[in-house]
Amino acid sequence: MATKILVTGGTGYIGSHTVVELQNAGFEVVIIDNLSNSNIGVLDGIEQITGIRPAFVEGDVCDKTTLNALFEAHSDIKGIINFAASKAVGESVEKPLKYYSNNLVSLINLLDMMPHYGVKGIVFSSSCTVYGEPDVNPIDETAPIKVATSPYGNTKQISEEIINDYIRSGAAIKSIILRYFNPVGAHPSALIGELPNGVPNNLIPYLTQTAAGIRKQLTVFGNDYNTPDGSCIRDFIDVVDLAKAHVVAMRRMLENDQTEAVEVFNLGTGRGLSVLELIDAFQRATGVAVPYVIGERRAGDIEQIWAEPTKANTVLGWRAEMPIEDTMRHAWAWQLHLQNK
Ligand code: UD1
């Protein structure tokens, strides 16, 4: 019988791609999502790609009644991947309580219920934001955690601490914490991808909307950083590569291969690309021009950060493989799919 996995936030951007990879790998998936930043149509995309429609519960992980009912109905859930969280940095500064409540209460509820329902482990979505502005690049998992620059970032740090404290207290569960760098792209089928709400904050959705003529021009936030071309540097990781890492992590957790009850992995390519280089890669890969201007620096931006992914490469046996040009083509195909819907 297939092993059952609960994916919270499974209709979201990274969640939906992970559901696809889990189902392709033979796992049975139950999704819980409150559709606050996604829509139900994502299930059609998942079904078209995999031939399987995952079980779906519309509800909030912060709501214990809903969660208990879910675990009662699916008493054979063995693992959880927790994507359900709010993730807009700017909004988190304006509505900190929304972020602390959504992101922390949901995690606490899951952790609290796991031993009771016999769930062995939880894969948690963290972020490279926990490293702040790195002292050295590439950055590995032993680097110090810096003071968070936003409530969003703080919820990731606190979540990691909550998981560690809970397991240290003797809770009979395991966890793998995945620190994502900058997830970009979409499924090659163009049937699922990122669904930005309103004006996008992140670079790629803004870029593809500009290329499509929905936005007049992209603003590059600063070209006076201490980097070769003056724009910020990030580690852009393809969302399908990222999704595959969750499958590997889940197997490791459930097959008792973990050497520690809590393990942390950076998920990145190991290659830093500047904002200007990324625009160039998109234009080269798609042949579509992206009108852009250089603007002011964006408050709170990190100058440069890219991953040392060796631990994930060797211990998980996972590696980011998608060439950036392919990732850009997929992002563009997804943008066109959104427009033709
Ligand atoms: C932010 C968060 C990160 C989170 C990610 C996804 C921080 C410090 N970073 O990453 O934790 O996981 O969002 O939600 O909390 N840029 C432009 N023009 C634009 C948009 C972006 O030049 O219109 C630049 C930014 O200045 C930055 C780069 O593109 O240098 C990437 O920005 P973005 O996609 O927003 O991601 P991060 O800020 O790196």
Coordinates of C-alpha atoms and ligand atoms in Angstrom, one line a residue:
M1 CA 0.0 0.0 0.0
A2 CA 1.2 3.5 -0.8
T3 CA 2.6 5.5 2.1
K4 CA 0.3 8.4 2.9
I5 CA 1.7 12.0 3.2
L6 CA -0.1 15.1 4.4
V7 CA 1.0 18.2 2.4
T8 CA -0.1 21.4 4.0
G9 CA -0.3 24.3 1.6
G10 CA -0.3 21.7 -1.2
T11 CA -2.1 23.9 -3.7
G12 CA 0.5 26.6 -3.4
Y13 CA 3.6 27.2 -5.6
I14 CA 6.2 24.8 -4.1
G15 CA 3.5 22.6 -2.5
S16 CA 1.8 21.8 -5.8
H17 CA 5.1 20.9 -7.5
T18 CA 6.0 18.7 -4.5
V19 CA 2.6 16.9 -4.7
V20 CA 3.3 16.0 -8.3
E21 CA 6.8 14.6 -7.4
L22 CA 5.4 12.7 -4.4
Q23 CA 2.6 11.1 -6.5
N24 CA 5.1 10.3 -9.3
A25 CA 7.2 8.6 -6.7
G26 CA 4.3 6.4 -5.6
F27 CA 3.2 8.3 -2.4
E28 CA -0.4 8.9 -1.7
V29 CA -1.1 12.5 -0.9
V30 CA -3.7 14.4 1.2
I31 CA -3.6 18.1 0.8
I32 CA -4.9 20.7 3.3
D33 CA -5.0 24.2 2.1
N34 CA -7.2 27.2 3.0
L35 CA -6.8 28.6 -0.6
S36 CA -5.7 32.0 0.8
N37 CA -3.0 32.3 -1.8
S38 CA -3.9 29.6 -4.3
N39 CA -7.0 28.2 -6.0
I40 CA -8.8 24.9 -6.4
G41 CA -8.0 24.7 -10.1
V42 CA -4.4 23.7 -9.1
L43 CA -5.8 20.2 -8.4
D44 CA -6.8 19.9 -12.1
G45 CA -3.2 20.7 -13.1
I46 CA -1.8 18.1 -10.6
E47 CA -4.3 15.5 -11.9
Q48 CA -3.5 16.3 -15.6
I49 CA 0.3 15.9 -15.0
T50 CA 0.1 12.7 -12.8
G51 CA -3.2 11.1 -13.6
I52 CA -4.1 11.2 -9.9
R53 CA -6.3 13.7 -8.1
P54 CA -4.9 14.0 -4.6
A55 CA -7.4 14.0 -1.6
F56 CA -8.1 17.6 -0.7
V57 CA -9.4 19.2 2.5
E58 CA -10.2 22.9 2.3
G59 CA -9.3 24.2 5.7
D60 CA -6.8 26.0 7.9
V61 CA -4.0 24.3 9.7
C62 CA -4.4 26.8 12.5
D63 CA -7.9 25.2 13.2
K64 CA -7.5 22.3 15.5
T65 CA -11.0 20.9 14.9
T66 CA -10.4 20.7 11.1
L67 CA -6.9 19.1 11.7
N68 CA -8.2 16.5 14.1
A69 CA -11.0 15.6 11.7
L70 CA -8.4 15.2 8.9
F71 CA -6.2 12.9 11.0
E72 CA -9.2 10.9 12.1
A73 CA -10.3 10.4 8.5
H74 CA -6.8 9.6 7.4
S75 CA -5.4 7.7 10.3
D76 CA -2.6 6.2 8.2
I77 CA -0.7 9.4 7.5
K78 CA 3.0 8.7 8.0
G79 CA 4.6 12.0 7.2
I80 CA 3.9 15.7 6.8
I81 CA 5.4 18.3 4.5
N82 CA 4.5 21.7 5.9
F83 CA 4.2 24.4 3.3
A84 CA 1.2 26.2 4.8
A85 CA 2.5 29.7 5.7
S86 CA 2.3 33.3 4.7
K87 CA 5.4 34.4 2.8
A88 CA 5.3 38.0 1.7
V89 CA 8.2 39.9 3.4
G90 CA 6.6 43.4 3.0
E91 CA 3.2 42.3 4.2
S92 CA 4.8 40.7 7.3
V93 CA 6.2 44.1 8.3
E94 CA 2.7 45.6 8.1
K95 CA 0.8 42.7 9.7
P96 CA 3.2 40.9 12.0
L97 CA 0.6 39.2 14.1
K98 CA -0.9 37.6 11.0
Y99 CA 2.5 36.1 10.2
Y100 CA 3.3 35.0 13.8
S101 CA -0.2 33.5 14.1
N102 CA -0.5 31.8 10.7
N103 CA 3.1 30.5 10.5
L104 CA 3.6 29.4 14.2
V105 CA 0.2 28.2 15.3
S106 CA -0.1 25.9 12.3
L107 CA 3.3 24.4 13.0
I108 CA 2.5 24.0 16.7
N109 CA -0.8 22.3 16.0
L110 CA 0.9 19.8 13.6
L111 CA 3.7 19.0 16.0
D112 CA 1.3 18.6 18.9
M113 CA -0.9 16.1 17.0
M114 CA 1.9 14.1 15.3
P115 CA 2.7 11.7 18.2
H116 CA -1.0 11.1 18.9
Y117 CA -1.8 10.1 15.3
G118 CA 1.4 8.1 14.8
V119 CA 3.0 10.5 12.3
K120 CA 6.7 9.8 12.2
G121 CA 8.1 13.0 10.8
I122 CA 7.7 16.4 9.3
V123 CA 9.6 18.2 6.5
F124 CA 9.6 21.9 7.2
S125 CA 10.0 24.7 4.6
S126 CA 12.5 27.1 5.9
S127 CA 14.5 29.8 4.0
C128 CA 18.0 31.1 3.4
T129 CA 16.6 34.3 5.0
V130 CA 17.7 32.8 8.4
Y131 CA 21.3 33.5 7.4
G132 CA 20.7 37.2 6.9
E133 CA 23.6 38.9 5.0
P134 CA 26.2 36.2 4.9
D135 CA 29.8 36.9 6.0
V136 CA 31.0 34.4 3.3
N137 CA 29.5 32.8 0.2
P138 CA 28.6 30.1 -0.6
I139 CA 27.0 29.6 2.8
D140 CA 26.6 26.3 4.5
E141 CA 24.3 25.0 7.2
T142 CA 26.8 25.7 10.0
A143 CA 26.7 29.4 9.4
P144 CA 25.3 31.6 12.2
I145 CA 21.7 32.5 12.2
K146 CA 21.4 36.3 12.0
V147 CA 18.8 38.6 13.6
A148 CA 15.8 38.4 11.3
T149 CA 15.0 41.5 9.2
S150 CA 11.3 40.9 8.9
P151 CA 8.6 39.1 10.9
Y152 CA 8.3 36.6 8.0
G153 CA 12.0 35.8 8.4
N154 CA 11.6 35.6 12.1
T155 CA 8.8 33.1 11.8
K156 CA 11.2 30.8 9.9
Q157 CA 13.8 31.1 12.6
I158 CA 11.3 30.6 15.5
S159 CA 9.8 27.6 13.6
E160 CA 13.2 25.9 13.4
E161 CA 13.7 26.5 17.2
I162 CA 10.2 25.2 18.0
I163 CA 11.0 22.0 16.0
N164 CA 14.3 21.6 17.7
D165 CA 13.0 22.2 21.2
Y166 CA 10.1 19.9 20.8
I167 CA 12.2 17.0 19.6
R168 CA 14.8 17.7 22.2
S169 CA 12.0 17.4 24.8
G170 CA 11.6 13.8 23.8
A171 CA 8.8 14.0 21.3
A172 CA 8.9 10.8 19.3
I173 CA 9.0 12.4 15.9
K174 CA 11.7 13.4 13.4
S175 CA 12.2 16.4 11.2
I176 CA 14.1 17.6 8.2
I177 CA 14.4 21.3 7.8
L178 CA 14.9 22.5 4.3
R179 CA 16.3 26.0 3.8
Y180 CA 15.3 27.1 0.3
F181 CA 17.3 29.7 -1.6
N182 CA 15.2 31.4 -4.4
P183 CA 12.7 29.1 -6.0
V184 CA 11.8 30.0 -9.6
G185 CA 10.3 28.5 -12.7
A186 CA 7.3 26.2 -13.2
H187 CA 6.5 22.7 -14.2
P188 CA 7.7 21.9 -17.7
S189 CA 4.1 21.0 -18.7
A190 CA 3.0 24.6 -17.9
L191 CA 0.1 23.2 -16.0
I192 CA 1.1 24.4 -12.6
G193 CA 3.3 27.3 -11.5
E194 CA 3.4 30.4 -9.3
L195 CA 0.1 32.3 -9.0
P196 CA 1.0 35.8 -7.8
N197 CA -1.8 37.7 -6.1
G198 CA -1.9 41.3 -7.5
V199 CA 1.3 43.1 -8.2
P200 CA 4.2 40.5 -7.7
N201 CA 6.9 41.3 -5.2
N202 CA 9.3 38.6 -6.4
L203 CA 11.6 39.0 -9.3
I204 CA 10.5 36.2 -11.7
P205 CA 6.7 36.8 -11.7
Y206 CA 7.3 40.5 -12.1
L207 CA 9.8 39.8 -15.0
T208 CA 7.4 37.4 -16.8
Q209 CA 4.5 39.8 -16.4
T210 CA 6.7 42.6 -17.8
A211 CA 7.8 40.4 -20.8
A212 CA 4.1 39.7 -21.4
G213 CA 3.3 43.4 -21.4
I214 CA 1.2 43.3 -18.3
R215 CA 3.7 45.6 -16.5
K216 CA 5.4 48.4 -18.3
Q217 CA 8.9 47.7 -17.1
L218 CA 10.8 45.8 -14.5
T219 CA 12.8 47.9 -11.9
V220 CA 16.1 46.4 -11.0
F221 CA 16.4 47.4 -7.3
G222 CA 19.9 48.9 -7.2
N223 CA 23.1 48.5 -9.4
D224 CA 25.5 50.0 -6.8
Y225 CA 26.0 46.9 -4.7
N226 CA 29.4 45.5 -4.1
T227 CA 29.0 42.8 -6.8
P228 CA 30.6 42.4 -10.3
D229 CA 27.7 44.1 -12.1
G230 CA 26.3 46.0 -9.1
S231 CA 23.0 44.1 -8.8
C232 CA 22.1 41.7 -6.1
I233 CA 23.1 38.0 -6.3
R234 CA 20.9 35.1 -5.5
D235 CA 20.8 31.3 -5.9
F236 CA 17.9 30.7 -8.2
I237 CA 16.7 27.1 -7.7
D238 CA 14.3 25.4 -10.1
V239 CA 11.0 24.6 -8.4
V240 CA 10.9 21.1 -9.8
D241 CA 14.4 20.3 -8.6
L242 CA 13.3 21.8 -5.2
A243 CA 10.2 19.6 -5.1
K244 CA 12.2 16.5 -5.8
A245 CA 14.4 17.2 -2.7
H246 CA 11.2 16.9 -0.6
V247 CA 10.6 13.3 -1.8
V248 CA 14.2 12.3 -1.0
A249 CA 13.9 13.9 2.4
M250 CA 10.6 12.2 3.1
R251 CA 12.1 8.8 2.2
R252 CA 15.1 9.4 4.4
M253 CA 12.9 10.3 7.3
L254 CA 10.5 7.4 6.9
E255 CA 13.1 4.8 6.2
N256 CA 15.0 5.8 9.4
D257 CA 18.1 6.8 7.6
Q258 CA 18.5 10.1 9.5
T259 CA 21.6 10.3 11.7
E260 CA 20.0 13.0 13.8
A261 CA 16.4 13.5 14.8
V262 CA 16.5 17.0 13.3
E263 CA 18.5 17.5 10.1
V264 CA 19.0 20.8 8.2
F265 CA 19.8 21.1 4.5
N266 CA 20.4 24.0 2.2
L267 CA 18.5 23.6 -1.1
G268 CA 20.3 25.7 -3.8
T269 CA 22.3 25.2 -6.9
G270 CA 25.6 26.4 -5.4
R271 CA 25.8 29.1 -8.1
G272 CA 25.1 32.8 -7.6
L273 CA 23.4 34.7 -10.4
S274 CA 22.9 38.5 -10.4
V275 CA 19.5 40.1 -11.1
L276 CA 21.0 41.4 -14.3
E277 CA 22.4 38.0 -15.3
L278 CA 19.0 36.5 -14.7
I279 CA 17.2 39.0 -16.9
D280 CA 19.8 38.2 -19.6
A281 CA 19.3 34.5 -19.2
F282 CA 15.5 34.9 -19.6
Q283 CA 16.0 37.0 -22.7
R284 CA 18.4 34.6 -24.3
A285 CA 16.3 31.5 -23.4
T286 CA 13.0 32.9 -24.6
G287 CA 14.0 35.5 -27.2
V288 CA 11.6 37.8 -25.5
A289 CA 12.8 41.3 -24.4
V290 CA 12.3 42.5 -20.9
P291 CA 12.2 46.3 -20.7
Y292 CA 13.8 47.3 -17.4
V293 CA 15.2 50.3 -15.6
I294 CA 17.6 50.6 -12.7
G295 CA 15.9 51.9 -9.6
E296 CA 16.7 52.5 -5.9
R297 CA 17.8 49.7 -3.6
R298 CA 14.8 47.9 -2.0
A299 CA 14.9 48.3 1.8
G300 CA 15.9 45.1 3.6
D301 CA 17.5 43.4 0.6
I302 CA 20.5 41.2 1.1
E303 CA 23.4 42.0 -1.2
Q304 CA 24.5 38.5 -2.1
I305 CA 23.7 35.0 -1.0
W306 CA 24.2 31.6 -2.6
A307 CA 24.2 28.1 -1.2
E308 CA 26.8 25.6 -0.4
P309 CA 24.6 22.6 -1.2
T310 CA 27.3 19.9 -0.6
K311 CA 25.5 18.5 2.4
A312 CA 22.3 18.0 0.4
N313 CA 24.3 16.6 -2.5
T314 CA 26.1 14.0 -0.5
V315 CA 23.8 13.1 2.4
L316 CA 20.5 13.4 0.6
G317 CA 22.0 12.4 -2.8
W318 CA 20.0 15.2 -4.3
R319 CA 21.3 17.8 -6.8
A320 CA 19.8 20.8 -8.6
E321 CA 20.0 19.8 -12.3
M322 CA 17.8 22.1 -14.3
P323 CA 19.8 24.6 -16.5
I324 CA 18.7 28.2 -15.7
E325 CA 17.7 28.7 -19.4
D326 CA 15.2 25.8 -19.2
T327 CA 13.9 27.2 -15.9
M328 CA 13.3 30.5 -17.6
R329 CA 11.6 28.9 -20.6
H330 CA 9.3 27.1 -18.1
A331 CA 8.5 30.3 -16.3
W332 CA 7.6 31.9 -19.6
A333 CA 5.5 29.0 -20.8
W334 CA 3.6 29.2 -17.5
Q335 CA 3.0 33.0 -17.9
L336 CA 1.6 32.3 -21.4
H337 CA -0.6 29.5 -20.0
L338 CA -2.0 31.9 -17.4
Q339 CA -2.9 34.4 -20.0
N340 CA -4.6 31.9 -22.3
K341 CA -6.7 30.4 -19.6
Ligands
UD1_1 C1 12.5 37.0 -0.5 C2 12.7 36.6 0.9 C3 12.9 35.1 1.0 C4 11.7 34.4 0.5 C5 11.5 34.9 -1.0 C6 10.3 34.2 -1.6 C7 14.1 37.9 2.5 C8 15.3 38.6 2.8 N1 13.9 37.3 1.3 O1 13.7 36.7 -1.2 O2 13.1 34.7 2.4 O3 11.9 33.1 0.6 O4 11.4 36.3 -1.0 O5 9.1 34.9 -1.2 O6 13.3 37.8 3.4 N2 14.2 42.4 -7.5 C9 14.2 43.4 -8.4 N3 13.1 43.9 -9.0 C10 11.9 43.3 -8.6 C11 11.8 42.3 -7.7 C12 13.0 41.8 -7.2 O7 15.3 43.9 -8.8 O8 10.8 43.8 -9.1 C13 15.5 41.9 -7.0 C14 15.5 42.0 -5.5 O9 16.1 43.3 -5.1 C15 16.5 40.9 -5.1 C16 16.2 39.8 -6.2 O10 15.5 40.5 -7.2 O11 17.8 41.3 -5.2 C17 15.3 38.7 -5.7 O12 14.1 39.3 -5.1 P1 12.9 38.4 -4.7 O13 12.4 37.5 -5.8 O14 11.9 39.3 -4.1 O15 13.4 37.4 -3.6 P2 14.3 37.7 -2.2 O16 14.1 39.1 -1.8 O17 15.7 37.3 -2.5

